[in-house]
Coordinates of C-alpha atoms in Angstrom, one line a residue:
Chain J
M18 CA -64.7 4.9 23.9
S19 CA -66.9 2.9 26.2
A20 CA -69.5 0.2 25.8
C21 CA -73.2 0.9 25.6
P22 CA -74.4 0.9 29.3
D23 CA -77.4 -1.4 28.5
K24 CA -75.2 -3.9 26.6
L25 CA -72.2 -4.0 28.9
L26 CA -73.1 -7.0 30.9
L27 CA -74.2 -8.9 27.8
V28 CA -70.7 -8.3 26.3
H29 CA -69.2 -9.8 29.4
G30 CA -71.7 -12.6 29.3
L31 CA -70.7 -13.3 25.7
A32 CA -67.0 -13.4 26.6
D33 CA -67.8 -15.8 29.4
G34 CA -69.9 -18.1 27.3
E35 CA -72.9 -17.5 29.5
L36 CA -75.4 -16.4 26.8
D37 CA -77.9 -18.6 25.1
A38 CA -77.7 -18.8 21.3
S39 CA -80.2 -16.1 20.5
N40 CA -78.7 -13.6 23.0
A41 CA -75.2 -14.4 21.8
L42 CA -76.3 -13.8 18.2
A43 CA -77.9 -10.5 19.1
I44 CA -74.9 -9.1 20.9
E45 CA -72.5 -10.4 18.3
T46 CA -74.4 -8.5 15.7
H47 CA -74.4 -5.4 17.9
I48 CA -70.6 -5.7 18.6
A49 CA -70.0 -5.8 14.8
G50 CA -71.5 -2.4 14.4
C51 CA -70.6 -0.7 17.7
A52 CA -66.9 0.4 18.3
G53 CA -67.5 0.9 22.0
C54 CA -68.8 -2.5 22.7
R55 CA -66.2 -4.1 20.4
A56 CA -63.4 -2.4 22.4
E57 CA -64.9 -3.7 25.7
H58 CA -65.1 -7.2 24.3
E59 CA -61.4 -7.0 23.2
R60 CA -60.4 -5.7 26.6
I61 CA -62.0 -8.7 28.3
L62 CA -60.2 -11.1 26.1
A63 CA -56.9 -9.2 26.5
L64 CA -57.2 -9.3 30.2
R65 CA -57.9 -13.0 30.1
H66 CA -54.8 -13.5 27.9
T67 CA -52.7 -11.5 30.4
L68 CA -53.9 -13.5 33.3
A69 CA -53.3 -16.8 31.5
Q70 CA -49.8 -15.7 30.5
A71 CA -49.0 -14.7 34.0
E72 CA -50.2 -18.0 35.5
A73 CA -51.6 -16.0 38.4
S74 CA -53.1 -19.0 40.2
Y75 CA -51.3 -20.2 43.2
E76 CA -50.3 -23.8 43.7
A77 CA -50.8 -25.3 47.1
P78 CA -47.4 -25.9 48.9
P79 CA -46.5 -29.5 49.5
A80 CA -46.6 -29.0 53.2
L81 CA -50.3 -28.2 52.9
A82 CA -51.0 -31.5 51.2
R83 CA -49.2 -33.3 54.0
R84 CA -51.2 -31.3 56.6
L85 CA -54.4 -32.2 54.9
E86 CA -53.6 -35.9 54.7
T87 CA -52.6 -36.0 58.4
M88 CA -55.8 -34.2 59.3
L89 CA -58.0 -36.4 57.1
A90 CA -56.5 -39.6 58.5
R91 CA -57.0 -38.4 62.1
E92 CA -60.5 -37.2 61.4
G93 CA -61.4 -40.2 59.4
A94 CA -60.3 -42.5 62.1
A95 CA -62.1 -40.5 64.7
Q96 CA -65.5 -40.5 63.0
A97 CA -65.4 -43.6 60.8
P98 CA -68.9 -44.9 60.8
D99 CA -67.6 -48.4 61.3
V100 CA -66.2 -47.5 64.7
P101 CA -69.2 -46.0 66.4
S102 CA -68.3 -44.1 69.5
R103 CA -70.8 -46.0 71.6
R104 CA -68.7 -49.1 71.1
A105 CA -65.7 -47.3 72.3
S106 CA -66.2 -48.0 75.9
A107 CA -66.7 -51.6 75.3
F108 CA -63.5 -51.5 73.3
A109 CA -61.7 -49.6 76.0
R110 CA -62.5 -52.4 78.4
H111 CA -61.0 -54.8 76.0
V112 CA -57.9 -52.8 75.7
L113 CA -57.5 -52.5 79.4
D114 CA -58.1 -56.2 79.7
A115 CA -54.7 -57.8 79.2
R116 CA -56.1 -61.2 78.3
W117 CA -56.7 -60.6 74.7
W118 CA -53.5 -59.0 73.7
T119 CA -51.2 -61.4 75.6
G120 CA -52.2 -64.1 73.2
A121 CA -53.3 -62.2 70.1
V122 CA -52.7 -59.1 68.2
A123 CA -55.4 -58.3 65.8
G124 CA -54.9 -57.8 62.1
L125 CA -54.4 -54.3 61.0
A126 CA -56.4 -54.0 57.9
A127 CA -58.5 -57.0 58.7
G128 CA -61.9 -56.3 57.2
L129 CA -62.8 -59.9 56.9
A130 CA -62.1 -61.8 60.0
V131 CA -63.1 -65.4 60.3
M132 CA -63.3 -66.4 63.9
V133 CA -63.4 -69.7 65.3
W134 CA -64.4 -69.8 68.9
L135 CA -64.1 -72.5 71.4
P136 CA -67.3 -72.9 73.3
K137 CA -66.8 -74.4 76.7
E138 CA -69.5 -74.0 79.2
A139 CA -70.9 -70.9 77.5
P140 CA -73.1 -70.7 74.4
A141 CA -71.8 -69.5 71.1
A142 CA -70.2 -66.1 71.2
G143 CA -72.6 -63.2 71.0
E144 CA -72.8 -60.8 68.2
D145 CA -71.4 -57.9 70.2
A146 CA -68.3 -60.0 71.1
I147 CA -67.7 -61.0 67.6
I148 CA -68.1 -57.5 66.2
N149 CA -65.9 -56.1 69.0
S150 CA -63.1 -58.5 68.1
H151 CA -63.6 -57.6 64.4
L152 CA -63.2 -53.9 65.2
R153 CA -60.2 -54.5 67.4
A154 CA -58.6 -56.2 64.5
L155 CA -59.1 -53.1 62.4
L156 CA -57.2 -50.8 64.7
P157 CA -54.0 -49.3 63.3
G158 CA -51.0 -51.1 64.8
H159 CA -52.6 -54.4 65.3
E160 CA -50.6 -56.6 63.0
L161 CA -51.4 -60.0 62.0
D162 CA -49.6 -62.6 63.9
V163 CA -48.9 -64.3 60.7
A164 CA -49.2 -62.3 57.5
A165 CA -49.3 -64.6 54.5
S166 CA -51.5 -65.3 51.6
D167 CA -50.4 -68.9 51.5
R168 CA -52.6 -71.3 53.4
H169 CA -49.6 -73.7 53.7
T170 CA -48.0 -71.0 55.8
V171 CA -51.0 -69.9 57.8
R172 CA -52.5 -73.2 58.8
P173 CA -49.3 -74.7 60.3
W174 CA -48.7 -71.5 62.2
F175 CA -51.6 -72.4 64.5
A176 CA -50.0 -75.7 65.4
G177 CA -49.0 -75.7 69.0
R178 CA -50.8 -72.4 69.6
I179 CA -54.3 -73.7 69.6
D180 CA -55.5 -77.3 70.0
F181 CA -57.0 -77.7 66.5
A182 CA -56.0 -76.9 63.0
P183 CA -58.3 -74.4 61.4
P184 CA -58.8 -74.8 57.6
A185 CA -57.6 -71.9 55.6
P186 CA -58.8 -72.5 52.0
D187 CA -57.4 -70.6 49.2
L188 CA -60.2 -68.4 47.9
S189 CA -58.2 -65.8 46.0
A190 CA -59.4 -67.0 42.6
D191 CA -62.9 -66.1 43.8
G192 CA -61.9 -62.7 44.9
F193 CA -61.4 -63.4 48.6
P194 CA -57.6 -63.4 49.1
L195 CA -56.2 -64.6 52.4
S196 CA -54.2 -62.0 54.4
G197 CA -53.1 -64.1 57.3
G198 CA -54.1 -65.2 60.8
R199 CA -53.8 -64.6 64.4
L200 CA -54.9 -65.8 67.8
D201 CA -57.7 -63.9 69.3
F202 CA -60.1 -64.1 72.2
I203 CA -63.9 -64.0 72.0
E204 CA -65.6 -63.8 75.4
D205 CA -62.4 -65.0 77.1
R206 CA -62.1 -68.1 74.8
K207 CA -59.0 -68.5 72.7
V208 CA -60.0 -68.7 69.0
A209 CA -58.2 -68.9 65.7
A210 CA -58.8 -65.9 63.5
L211 CA -58.3 -66.0 59.7
V212 CA -58.3 -62.7 57.8
Y213 CA -59.6 -62.6 54.3
R214 CA -60.3 -59.6 52.1
R215 CA -62.9 -58.6 49.6
R216 CA -61.9 -55.4 47.7
L217 CA -61.4 -52.9 50.5
H218 CA -63.4 -55.0 53.0
V219 CA -61.8 -57.2 55.6
I220 CA -63.4 -60.4 56.7
N221 CA -62.5 -61.9 60.0
V222 CA -63.3 -65.6 60.3
F223 CA -63.2 -66.8 63.9
V224 CA -62.8 -70.5 64.3
S225 CA -63.4 -72.4 67.6
K226 CA -63.8 -76.0 68.6
A227 CA -67.4 -77.1 69.0
D228 CA -68.2 -79.3 71.9
A229 CA -71.2 -80.7 73.7
R230 CA -71.7 -77.5 75.5
S231 CA -71.5 -75.2 72.6
R232 CA -74.7 -73.8 71.2
P233 CA -75.6 -75.4 67.9
G234 CA -77.0 -73.5 65.1
A235 CA -76.3 -70.0 66.1
E236 CA -77.9 -67.8 63.5
D237 CA -76.6 -65.3 61.0
A238 CA -77.0 -61.7 62.1
S239 CA -76.7 -58.2 61.0
K240 CA -75.9 -55.5 63.4
D241 CA -74.6 -51.9 63.3
G242 CA -73.6 -52.3 59.7
Y243 CA -71.8 -55.5 60.2
N244 CA -72.9 -58.9 58.9
I245 CA -72.1 -62.2 60.7
V246 CA -72.5 -65.6 59.1
R247 CA -72.0 -68.8 61.1
W248 CA -71.6 -72.4 60.2
R249 CA -70.4 -75.6 61.7
S250 CA -68.1 -77.9 59.9
G251 CA -66.9 -81.2 61.5
D252 CA -66.1 -80.3 65.1
L253 CA -65.4 -76.7 64.4
D254 CA -67.6 -73.7 64.7
F255 CA -67.1 -70.7 62.3
A256 CA -68.2 -67.1 62.4
A257 CA -67.3 -64.7 59.7
V258 CA -67.8 -61.0 60.3
S259 CA -67.4 -58.1 57.9
D260 CA -68.9 -54.8 56.8
L261 CA -69.2 -56.6 53.4
N262 CA -72.8 -56.9 52.2
S263 CA -74.6 -60.0 53.4
K264 CA -75.0 -61.5 50.0
E265 CA -71.3 -61.6 49.3
L266 CA -70.5 -62.7 52.8
A267 CA -72.9 -65.7 52.3
Q268 CA -71.1 -66.4 49.1
F269 CA -67.9 -66.4 51.0
R270 CA -69.3 -69.0 53.4
T271 CA -70.4 -71.2 50.6
L272 CA -67.0 -71.1 49.0
F273 CA -65.2 -71.5 52.3
I274 CA -67.1 -74.7 53.0
Q275 CA -66.7 -76.0 49.4
R276 CA -63.0 -75.4 49.3
T277 CA -62.5 -76.9 52.7
K278 CA -64.1 -80.1 51.7
G279 CA -62.4 -80.2 48.3
Chain L
M30 CA -59.7 -45.0 57.1
S31 CA -63.4 -45.3 56.3
E32 CA -64.8 -45.5 52.8
R33 CA -66.5 -42.2 53.4
T34 CA -63.2 -40.5 54.0
R35 CA -61.6 -42.3 51.1
R36 CA -64.4 -41.0 48.9
F37 CA -64.0 -37.6 50.3
Q38 CA -60.4 -37.6 49.4
A39 CA -61.0 -38.8 45.9
V40 CA -63.6 -36.1 45.2
M41 CA -62.2 -33.1 47.1
L42 CA -58.4 -33.4 47.2
P43 CA -58.1 -32.7 43.5
H44 CA -59.4 -29.2 44.2
M45 CA -56.7 -28.4 46.7
N46 CA -54.9 -26.0 44.4
A47 CA -58.1 -24.2 43.6
A48 CA -58.9 -24.0 47.3
Y49 CA -55.5 -22.7 48.1
S50 CA -55.4 -20.2 45.3
F51 CA -58.8 -18.8 46.2
A52 CA -57.9 -18.6 49.9
R53 CA -54.6 -16.9 49.0
Y54 CA -56.4 -14.2 47.0
L55 CA -59.0 -13.7 49.7
A56 CA -56.5 -13.6 52.6
R57 CA -53.6 -12.2 50.7
D58 CA -51.3 -14.1 53.0
P59 CA -49.7 -17.6 52.4
A60 CA -49.8 -18.8 56.0
A61 CA -53.4 -17.6 56.5
A62 CA -54.4 -19.3 53.2
E63 CA -53.0 -22.6 54.4
D64 CA -54.9 -22.4 57.7
I65 CA -58.1 -21.5 55.8
V66 CA -57.7 -24.4 53.5
Q67 CA -57.1 -26.9 56.3
D68 CA -60.1 -25.5 58.1
A69 CA -62.2 -25.7 55.0
Y70 CA -61.3 -29.3 54.4
L71 CA -62.1 -30.2 57.9
N72 CA -65.5 -28.6 57.7
A73 CA -66.0 -30.1 54.3
L74 CA -65.3 -33.6 55.6
R75 CA -67.6 -33.1 58.5
G76 CA -70.3 -31.8 56.2
F77 CA -69.6 -34.2 53.4
D78 CA -73.0 -35.9 53.8
G79 CA -74.6 -32.6 52.9
W80 CA -72.8 -32.4 49.5
R81 CA -75.5 -33.0 46.9
G82 CA -73.1 -34.3 44.2
D83 CA -73.0 -31.1 42.1
S84 CA -69.8 -29.3 41.4
A85 CA -67.4 -30.4 44.1
K86 CA -65.1 -27.4 43.3
A87 CA -67.8 -24.8 43.8
W88 CA -69.0 -26.5 46.9
L89 CA -65.5 -26.6 48.4
L90 CA -64.8 -23.0 47.4
T91 CA -68.0 -21.9 49.2
I92 CA -66.6 -23.5 52.3
V93 CA -63.2 -21.9 51.8
R94 CA -64.9 -18.5 51.5
N95 CA -66.9 -19.1 54.7
C96 CA -63.8 -20.1 56.5
Y97 CA -62.1 -16.9 55.3
L98 CA -65.0 -14.8 56.5
A99 CA -64.9 -16.6 59.9
T100 CA -61.2 -15.5 60.3
L101 CA -62.2 -12.0 59.4
V102 CA -64.7 -11.9 62.2
A103 CA -62.2 -13.3 64.6
Q104 CA -59.6 -10.7 63.6
R105 CA -61.8 -7.6 63.0
P106 CA -60.2 -5.4 65.7
D107 CA -56.9 -5.9 63.9
L108 CA -58.1 -4.7 60.5
T109 CA -56.3 -1.7 59.2
A110 CA -57.1 0.8 56.5
E111 CA -54.6 -0.8 54.3
D112 CA -56.2 -4.2 54.7
V113 CA -59.5 -2.8 53.6
H114 CA -58.4 -0.4 50.8
G115 CA -55.1 -1.9 49.7
P116 CA -51.8 -0.2 49.6
A117 CA -51.4 3.3 48.2
E118 CA -51.5 3.7 44.4
D119 CA -48.4 3.3 42.4
T120 CA -47.5 6.0 39.9
P121 CA -48.0 5.2 36.3
E122 CA -44.2 5.1 35.9
D123 CA -43.9 2.3 38.4
I124 CA -46.4 0.3 36.5
L125 CA -44.8 0.9 33.2
I126 CA -41.4 -0.2 34.4
R127 CA -42.5 -3.6 35.5
R128 CA -43.3 -6.5 33.4
H129 CA -46.6 -8.3 33.4
D130 CA -45.3 -11.2 35.3
A131 CA -47.1 -13.3 37.8
A132 CA -45.9 -11.1 40.7
L133 CA -47.3 -8.0 39.2
V134 CA -50.6 -9.6 38.1
R135 CA -51.0 -11.1 41.5
Q136 CA -50.3 -7.9 43.2
E137 CA -52.8 -6.0 41.1
I138 CA -55.5 -8.6 41.8
D139 CA -54.7 -8.3 45.5
R140 CA -55.4 -4.6 45.3
L141 CA -58.9 -5.0 44.0
P142 CA -61.5 -4.5 46.7
E143 CA -62.7 -7.9 48.0
P144 CA -66.2 -8.1 46.3
F145 CA -64.5 -7.6 43.0
R146 CA -61.5 -9.6 43.7
E147 CA -63.4 -12.8 44.6
V148 CA -65.6 -12.8 41.5
L149 CA -62.7 -12.1 39.2
V150 CA -60.6 -15.0 40.7
L151 CA -63.6 -17.4 40.6
R152 CA -64.3 -16.5 37.0
E153 CA -60.9 -16.0 35.4
L154 CA -58.7 -18.3 37.4
E155 CA -61.1 -21.0 38.5
E156 CA -63.4 -20.7 35.5
L157 CA -66.6 -21.2 37.4
S158 CA -69.9 -20.3 35.9
Y159 CA -71.9 -17.2 36.9
K160 CA -74.4 -19.5 38.6
E161 CA -71.7 -21.2 40.6
I162 CA -70.1 -17.9 41.6
A163 CA -73.5 -16.5 42.6
G164 CA -73.9 -19.5 44.9
I165 CA -70.5 -19.1 46.4
V166 CA -70.6 -15.4 47.1
Q167 CA -74.4 -15.6 47.8
T168 CA -75.5 -12.7 45.6
P169 CA -77.9 -12.6 42.6
I170 CA -76.3 -13.4 39.3
G171 CA -76.9 -9.9 38.1
T172 CA -74.7 -8.6 41.0
V173 CA -72.0 -11.1 40.0
M174 CA -72.1 -9.9 36.5
S175 CA -71.8 -6.2 37.4
R176 CA -69.0 -6.9 39.9
L177 CA -67.2 -8.9 37.3
A178 CA -67.5 -6.2 34.7
R179 CA -66.2 -3.6 37.2
A180 CA -63.4 -5.9 38.4
R181 CA -62.2 -6.3 34.8
T182 CA -62.3 -2.6 34.1
M183 CA -60.2 -1.9 37.2
L184 CA -57.7 -4.6 36.7
G185 CA -57.5 -4.0 32.9
D186 CA -56.7 -0.3 33.5
R187 CA -54.1 -1.1 36.1
L188 CA -52.4 -3.7 34.0
K189 CA -52.8 -1.6 30.8
V190 CA -53.7 -4.8 29.0
M191 CA -54.6 -3.0 25.8
E192 CA -51.2 -1.5 25.5
Q193 CA -49.5 -4.7 26.5
I194 CA -51.2 -6.7 23.9
A195 CA -50.0 -4.5 21.1
G196 CA -51.5 -5.1 17.7
G197 CA -54.6 -6.8 18.9
Q198 CA -53.2 -10.3 19.0
V199 CA -56.2 -11.7 20.9

């Protein structure tokens, strides 16, 4: 007993829930009066039952999951949009240049680095230098020199390592927790770097000592997907860089200034 | 790891079992299936910007199938008659002796010719819609439907599902 040739696909469509209401009604009515089509419909459901009982699907072996994670990590790092390849050569020069890592190892997950730079004869650090230092800090294996969320740990750590005491206000209540700090170099000048976070973003704050030769009022900037905000407070210059949006980064600056004074 | 990669993981990694199962039924070899899935995820990541946000599973399985087809092209000189047509038929006695366990069901699915095997796996194991299947195997929906009906007839006959489900319990 076999199904009506002109109804066969509709019977399968019914079993697969692919028919609209009117077609489903029509074929159900037909099945009720046609033994051949009814048998076909039952065969479909019986096969489905057998396949479900047998649990015929395969599960991916655990080793495959590990392979994929390794591959994704490697691939993700290689093509992450926040590490454009055209910056790689500039970065390679930094890596080959021993000056920066002798004094400072950049923070691993640092998304929010606040840099303080020490202007001497040169003007305020350029955007490229700030962004490069930020990217360097994001590289795997670049630990924070001091990893702590407590400003009472981070701030004293800089004593004796740099000739000023960078403020490290506690902004965790505002959603900007402190991760730690490190020494860094921006355009050959030693700076204090504070690392804050905002969700998955890292903010590097670079702090340097302002002096007569430093360029006053360097402006905020946005470049290659990174935002930089700058300010001066007392005798220190600040530059915060992150891939965080400019609005929240500006909010970060406002809070940083408020909490420093408070 | 970038946010893009993180998002890719969140959206695509949950379908790893589906990708592996489909690859396994296409290639009928565990090691080849793993390679196909890894290849598929790599291609999916690189092409992630082209994903339009519709069914992630269907999109991923399309790539799995393309990767499988790519391995076929690379290996074509090695194809044997058995690869194409499946092993020789078992006698009815052989079939009756065995139980309908996963091994038997999987073996019988493996013996279906590829055009029927893939639509059956996508429909019955992955529960994709006709439209999604048509997109993956790149044929009209009508072709998907006729292949699916034929695949069910072949598999149902081999598994003798009507005898197995005695008394019409479905």
